[in-house]
Every structure is written in structure tokens, then in C-alpha cells.
XYZ file of C-alpha atoms in Angstrom:
310
model
C -17.790 -7.345 7.942
C -15.358 -5.213 9.939
C -13.044 -7.258 12.190
C -12.843 -6.677 15.920
C -10.563 -3.708 16.595
C -8.115 -5.510 18.847
C -4.471 -6.456 18.489
C -1.969 -8.311 20.664
C 0.170 -5.908 22.703
C 3.195 -6.818 20.582
C 1.579 -5.839 17.256
C 3.735 -3.424 15.264
C 3.517 -2.642 11.542
C 6.606 -1.307 9.787
C 6.136 0.400 6.423
C 9.182 1.189 4.281
C 8.892 3.568 1.352
C 8.417 7.003 -0.081
C 6.600 9.870 1.588
C 6.089 12.886 -0.607
C 3.800 15.798 -1.312
C 0.928 15.293 -3.750
C 0.249 18.558 -5.550
C -3.270 18.033 -6.874
C -4.411 19.965 -9.934
C -8.132 19.826 -10.684
C -9.774 21.311 -13.764
C -10.631 24.961 -13.080
C -9.239 24.987 -9.517
C -6.100 26.143 -7.729
C -3.521 23.421 -6.916
C -3.802 21.865 -3.447
C -0.937 20.114 -1.586
C -1.416 16.934 0.475
C 0.943 14.451 2.126
C 1.190 11.404 -0.134
C 3.248 8.555 -1.520
C 1.876 5.025 -1.671
C 3.773 3.548 1.325
C 3.095 6.679 3.388
C -0.604 6.375 2.538
C -0.607 2.732 3.656
C 1.118 3.644 6.936
C -1.365 6.464 7.494
C -4.281 4.156 6.696
C -3.056 1.557 9.177
C -2.628 4.244 11.820
C -6.159 5.536 11.239
C -7.392 1.988 11.815
C -5.569 1.757 15.130
C -2.645 -0.421 14.052
C 0.587 0.642 15.840
C 2.710 1.696 12.860
C 6.186 3.054 12.109
C 7.185 4.550 8.745
C 10.744 4.349 7.411
C 11.165 6.981 4.718
C 13.190 9.954 3.450
C 11.875 13.489 3.820
C 13.521 16.887 3.969
C 13.935 19.325 6.838
C 11.634 21.731 5.027
C 7.974 22.869 5.131
C 6.801 19.928 3.006
C 8.656 17.492 5.284
C 7.078 19.133 8.323
C 3.639 18.749 6.709
C 4.236 15.011 6.217
C 5.464 14.562 9.805
C 2.374 16.338 11.187
C 0.120 14.277 8.930
C 1.610 11.036 10.246
C 1.391 12.143 13.875
C -2.307 12.906 13.398
C -2.862 9.198 12.659
C -0.577 8.042 15.464
C 2.136 6.867 13.053
C 5.753 7.035 14.233
C 8.458 8.320 11.891
C 11.617 6.243 12.287
C 14.537 8.386 13.513
C 16.872 9.101 10.602
C 14.048 9.508 8.090
C 14.666 13.279 7.827
C 17.697 13.171 5.534
C 16.992 14.701 2.131
C 17.902 18.157 0.942
C 14.292 18.594 -0.161
C 11.094 16.597 0.221
C 9.985 14.749 -2.913
C 6.764 15.678 -4.690
C 4.255 14.248 -7.144
C 1.916 16.404 -9.179
C -1.428 14.630 -9.626
C -3.394 15.957 -12.591
C -7.074 15.022 -12.369
C -9.349 14.712 -15.378
C -13.082 15.407 -15.403
C -13.830 11.918 -14.016
C -11.472 12.317 -11.041
C -8.852 9.896 -12.401
C -5.250 10.966 -11.770
C -2.013 10.972 -13.764
C 1.288 11.810 -12.048
C 4.509 13.759 -12.603
C 7.285 13.099 -10.045
C 10.218 15.021 -8.526
C 11.878 12.324 -6.419
C 14.812 11.619 -4.151
C 15.143 8.143 -2.675
C 18.103 6.989 -0.613
C 17.897 5.320 2.785
C 20.574 5.467 5.473
C 21.733 2.387 7.363
C 18.504 1.200 8.946
C 18.029 0.268 12.591
C 14.561 -1.220 12.450
C 12.305 -1.543 15.491
C 11.869 -5.084 16.756
C 9.852 -7.109 16.873
C 7.635 -6.286 13.875
C 4.427 -8.176 13.194
C 4.212 -6.843 9.642
C 6.577 -5.258 7.124
C 5.005 -3.607 4.094
C 6.750 -1.987 1.154
C 5.983 -1.082 -2.421
C 5.787 1.327 -5.307
C 8.683 3.609 -6.227
C 10.780 2.933 -3.124
C 11.057 -0.760 -3.948
C 12.387 -0.068 -7.466
C 14.234 3.272 -7.514
C 17.930 3.079 -6.655
C 19.920 3.603 -4.551
C 17.230 3.264 -1.852
C 15.653 0.124 -3.324
C 18.655 -1.989 -2.279
C 18.066 -1.115 1.377
C 14.347 -1.827 0.987
C 14.996 -5.281 -0.477
C 17.543 -6.076 2.237
C 15.177 -5.100 5.052
C 12.321 -7.012 3.441
C 14.156 -10.244 2.707
C 16.129 -10.362 5.982
C 13.027 -10.088 8.187
C 12.828 -12.664 10.988
C 10.746 -15.785 10.441
C 7.139 -15.213 11.454
C 7.049 -11.632 10.172
C 4.141 -11.008 7.794
C 5.533 -9.509 4.559
C 3.351 -7.431 2.244
C 4.108 -5.858 -1.139
C 2.235 -3.602 -3.580
C 4.086 -2.931 -6.870
C 1.956 0.189 -7.558
C 3.758 0.651 -10.863
C 4.821 4.116 -12.086
C 6.109 3.331 -15.605
C 7.530 6.785 -16.307
C 10.149 6.640 -13.558
C 10.800 2.979 -12.768
C 12.795 1.931 -15.845
C 12.186 -0.639 -18.567
C 9.416 -3.191 -18.242
C 11.855 -6.114 -18.101
C 13.857 -4.476 -15.294
C 10.726 -3.638 -13.331
C 9.231 -7.121 -13.732
C 12.440 -8.683 -12.391
C 12.473 -6.348 -9.388
C 8.749 -6.806 -8.711
C 8.959 -10.582 -8.835
C 12.060 -10.659 -6.604
C 10.093 -8.887 -3.879
C 6.816 -10.672 -4.580
C 8.199 -14.180 -4.126
C 9.530 -13.130 -0.704
C 6.118 -11.779 0.333
C 3.123 -13.452 1.917
C 0.672 -10.830 0.587
C 0.849 -9.179 -2.843
C -1.672 -6.627 -4.034
C -1.703 -4.924 -7.424
C -4.199 -3.074 -9.588
C -5.469 -4.285 -12.938
C -3.497 -1.388 -14.477
C -0.321 -2.647 -12.784
C -1.036 -6.140 -14.080
C -1.661 -4.926 -17.642
C 1.656 -3.056 -17.709
C 3.710 -5.799 -16.057
C 2.126 -8.676 -17.994
C 0.494 -7.333 -21.179
C -2.112 -9.670 -22.600
C -2.132 -12.010 -19.605
C -5.470 -12.806 -17.953
C -5.887 -11.518 -14.375
C -6.953 -14.927 -13.133
C -3.805 -16.462 -14.609
C -1.633 -13.805 -12.955
C -3.084 -14.670 -9.551
C -2.496 -18.365 -10.237
C 1.107 -17.709 -11.249
C 1.839 -15.714 -8.104
C 0.261 -18.344 -5.859
C 2.274 -21.031 -7.664
C 5.424 -18.988 -6.919
C 4.628 -19.221 -3.200
C 2.629 -16.064 -2.433
C -0.007 -16.876 0.204
C -2.525 -14.174 -0.753
C -2.787 -12.295 -4.050
C -5.275 -9.475 -4.608
C -5.870 -7.620 -7.863
C -8.101 -4.558 -7.673
C -10.280 -3.626 -10.660
C -11.475 -0.121 -9.853
C -15.251 0.063 -10.038
C -15.405 -3.648 -10.845
C -14.158 -4.748 -7.420
C -11.307 -7.181 -6.807
C -10.050 -10.728 -7.288
C -8.387 -12.509 -4.364
C -6.651 -15.876 -4.512
C -5.013 -18.038 -1.849
C -4.000 -21.610 -2.585
C -6.953 -23.196 -4.332
C -9.488 -20.633 -3.077
C -10.689 -17.629 -5.068
C -13.045 -14.734 -4.359
C -14.331 -12.279 -6.963
C -15.943 -9.374 -5.130
C -17.927 -6.381 -6.343
C -16.954 -2.842 -5.410
C -19.108 -0.958 -2.927
C -21.448 1.407 -4.814
C -20.399 4.984 -3.992
C -20.273 8.348 -5.739
C -16.608 8.774 -6.688
C -15.005 12.141 -5.912
C -11.513 11.039 -6.954
C -9.405 7.888 -6.957
C -6.288 9.255 -5.209
C -5.140 6.751 -2.602
C -7.872 4.207 -3.346
C -5.455 1.340 -3.890
C -3.474 2.300 -0.799
C -6.658 2.298 1.283
C -7.522 -1.132 -0.099
C -4.035 -2.246 0.977
C -4.250 -0.821 4.494
C -7.784 -2.191 4.868
C -6.633 -5.639 3.777
C -3.697 -5.644 6.205
C -5.915 -4.356 9.011
C -8.404 -7.146 8.321
C -5.611 -9.735 8.525
C -4.150 -8.350 11.760
C -7.413 -7.562 13.560
C -9.317 -10.577 12.293
C -7.017 -13.225 13.712
C -5.891 -14.332 10.256
C -2.166 -13.598 10.484
C -1.195 -17.184 11.233
C -3.371 -18.506 8.408
C -1.552 -16.202 5.984
C 1.859 -17.209 7.338
C 0.932 -20.899 7.116
C -0.759 -20.446 3.716
C -4.054 -21.952 4.914
C -6.567 -19.247 3.938
C -9.910 -20.471 2.601
C -12.667 -18.878 0.525
C -14.486 -17.597 3.610
C -11.316 -15.845 4.755
C -10.862 -14.295 1.315
C -14.411 -12.960 1.275
C -14.058 -11.370 4.700
C -10.651 -9.850 3.978
C -11.685 -8.586 0.563
C -14.907 -6.996 1.777
C -13.040 -5.046 4.459
C -10.435 -3.894 1.939
C -13.089 -2.828 -0.576
C -14.998 -0.948 2.117
C -11.814 0.923 3.008
C -11.288 1.902 -0.629
C -14.935 2.935 -0.996
C -14.700 5.412 1.870
C -11.574 6.920 0.331
C -12.958 7.443 -3.183
C -16.114 9.027 -1.736
C -14.120 12.098 -0.631
C -11.248 14.182 -1.935
C -7.627 13.121 -1.608
C -6.001 10.082 0.003
C -8.240 10.196 3.077
C -8.669 6.647 4.441
C -11.296 5.595 6.961
C -11.278 5.300 10.710
C -12.565 2.093 12.292
C -15.971 3.712 12.848
C -16.201 4.855 9.218
C -15.180 1.417 8.010
C -17.826 -0.232 10.178
C -20.486 2.099 8.785
C -19.654 1.353 5.139
């Protein structure tokens, strides 16, 4: 069920993380360039769903940076002043196989200036490369952990093993952010790399025991597991014809955050009082958001109307 599309006048989401260009290579086709980066995709997805959103990032004063800025404006997302700092905009080459699954090769720059964040913020979300790659990751952690009380904190590890460092280093960094967060989402592939051999159900239990209010693990075509306190929901994916999986996890993330903000559940997350009914509603909205995205090419998340129709 799609939540009512209404927010308090003070609602403001702040997303901190990388914005880059996805250069998509499909078998037998010419490469195509899209604005991308996991945090940027989440910000864009929130904007498409009507959530007032600001992105803190690092892009270049170049054609790729201009493309990203236009892309964000089209969804009503603000780019925090000072985000245009790099000598060149970062890129990720996504190589698709015959099933539409993507592997990535990155050309990255990540360093944030001294941040003057908009206040107040209802939500701060971060994740993926920006939360791990130095020197920018230090500024991300500082902004995340110094947020005022009552700010909803969300984190998606979105692991990229080839560029994040050793597993032990990444696990330490992931868990440092996760225990500060109210909401943590990861994929089953993230979980398998971070915690090889550990059962997904046990991972959700461990994160909840560490103080995370809501943990979601996506399982591709097999849906998702959500846990909060003693409540659990295992939900099936929406049946759709998959064009490609680019941005699917990010759309799940933005759909989940939208469902929390628009569904009147923010306080329940902050107070760690979610129940199984809440989990089912939140998870269904998030899965619907992901389903719309995989049904068409690129990281193209839904509008409110498209989400309602799913």
C-alpha cells in the first residue's frame, strides 16, 4: 500500500555521498551515459516521490557534472552549495551481461569540503563508496554521527569490494556507521561479502541487537527480509519482467524512506517501536519502488503515481 503523499512543512531529507556518471555497456550496443552513484540515486528517488531533498556531494565543473546537476533539478533535488569542487566528475562503467545484471569499474574522486549542512533535517542518509573511501569518508562519518537528536539516520553499505579496501577494514567502517543509524539496508550480496557463511536472519538479529531500529536485507528476485525489535517480515518481490537491475537497491532504499516519512512512521522508528504490520507496509512500498525500476532501463525510480499503480 502506498502511503499518503504528505509531509510536515519542516520535512527535509539530506543525502551525503557520491554522484557520478554511469557509463552503461550492454552486449551489442553502444555505451550510454547516465547520472548515477548510490547516494545520488537515493536522493533522486526521494525527490521523484516528492520528499524535499538536498544532496551533498562532489562533482566537477565539467559536462558530466552539468548532466548530474540537471538530473537532480529534474527531480526537484537541491545540490548543496560547495558540491562542485572536483577537477573532474567521477564515473563508473557498468557492464551488463545477457541477464541485465551489472558489474562495475570505477574512476573516483571523493573529498568533501567543510560542510555547512541545512537545518533542520528530518532525515540524513548516506552509504556506499562515500562512507568508506577516504579522505571524504571522515566528513561523512562526522556529519552522520553529530546529527541532532531526533534526526532519522539511514545507511546502506552497498559494498564495492574492488575499491573499498580489505574486508576487515570495510566491516569495521560499516559497523561504525550502522550502529549510529536507525535504518540499515543491505543486499544479500553485501551480506555475503561482509559476513561470509552467516545466515541472513542472524545478520538482521545481530544488527537489531546492536541497536539498529530497522534492518532490511534485499534478496533480488526473492524479495526482502525486514526486522525491527522482535518483529520480522519476509516479503516476496513483485513479479515483473526485468530489463536491468541498475539502481534497484537504491530505489528500494528511497521507497523505504519515503514510506517511513509519508506514512507517519518516523517516530516509531526513532523510538524503536515498529511492529510486524509496520514492517509489511514499509517493505511492500520499498519492493514496489524497486519493481518499477527494474522494469525499465537504468536507475529510473518511480513517481508517486507509478508507485501507487504497482
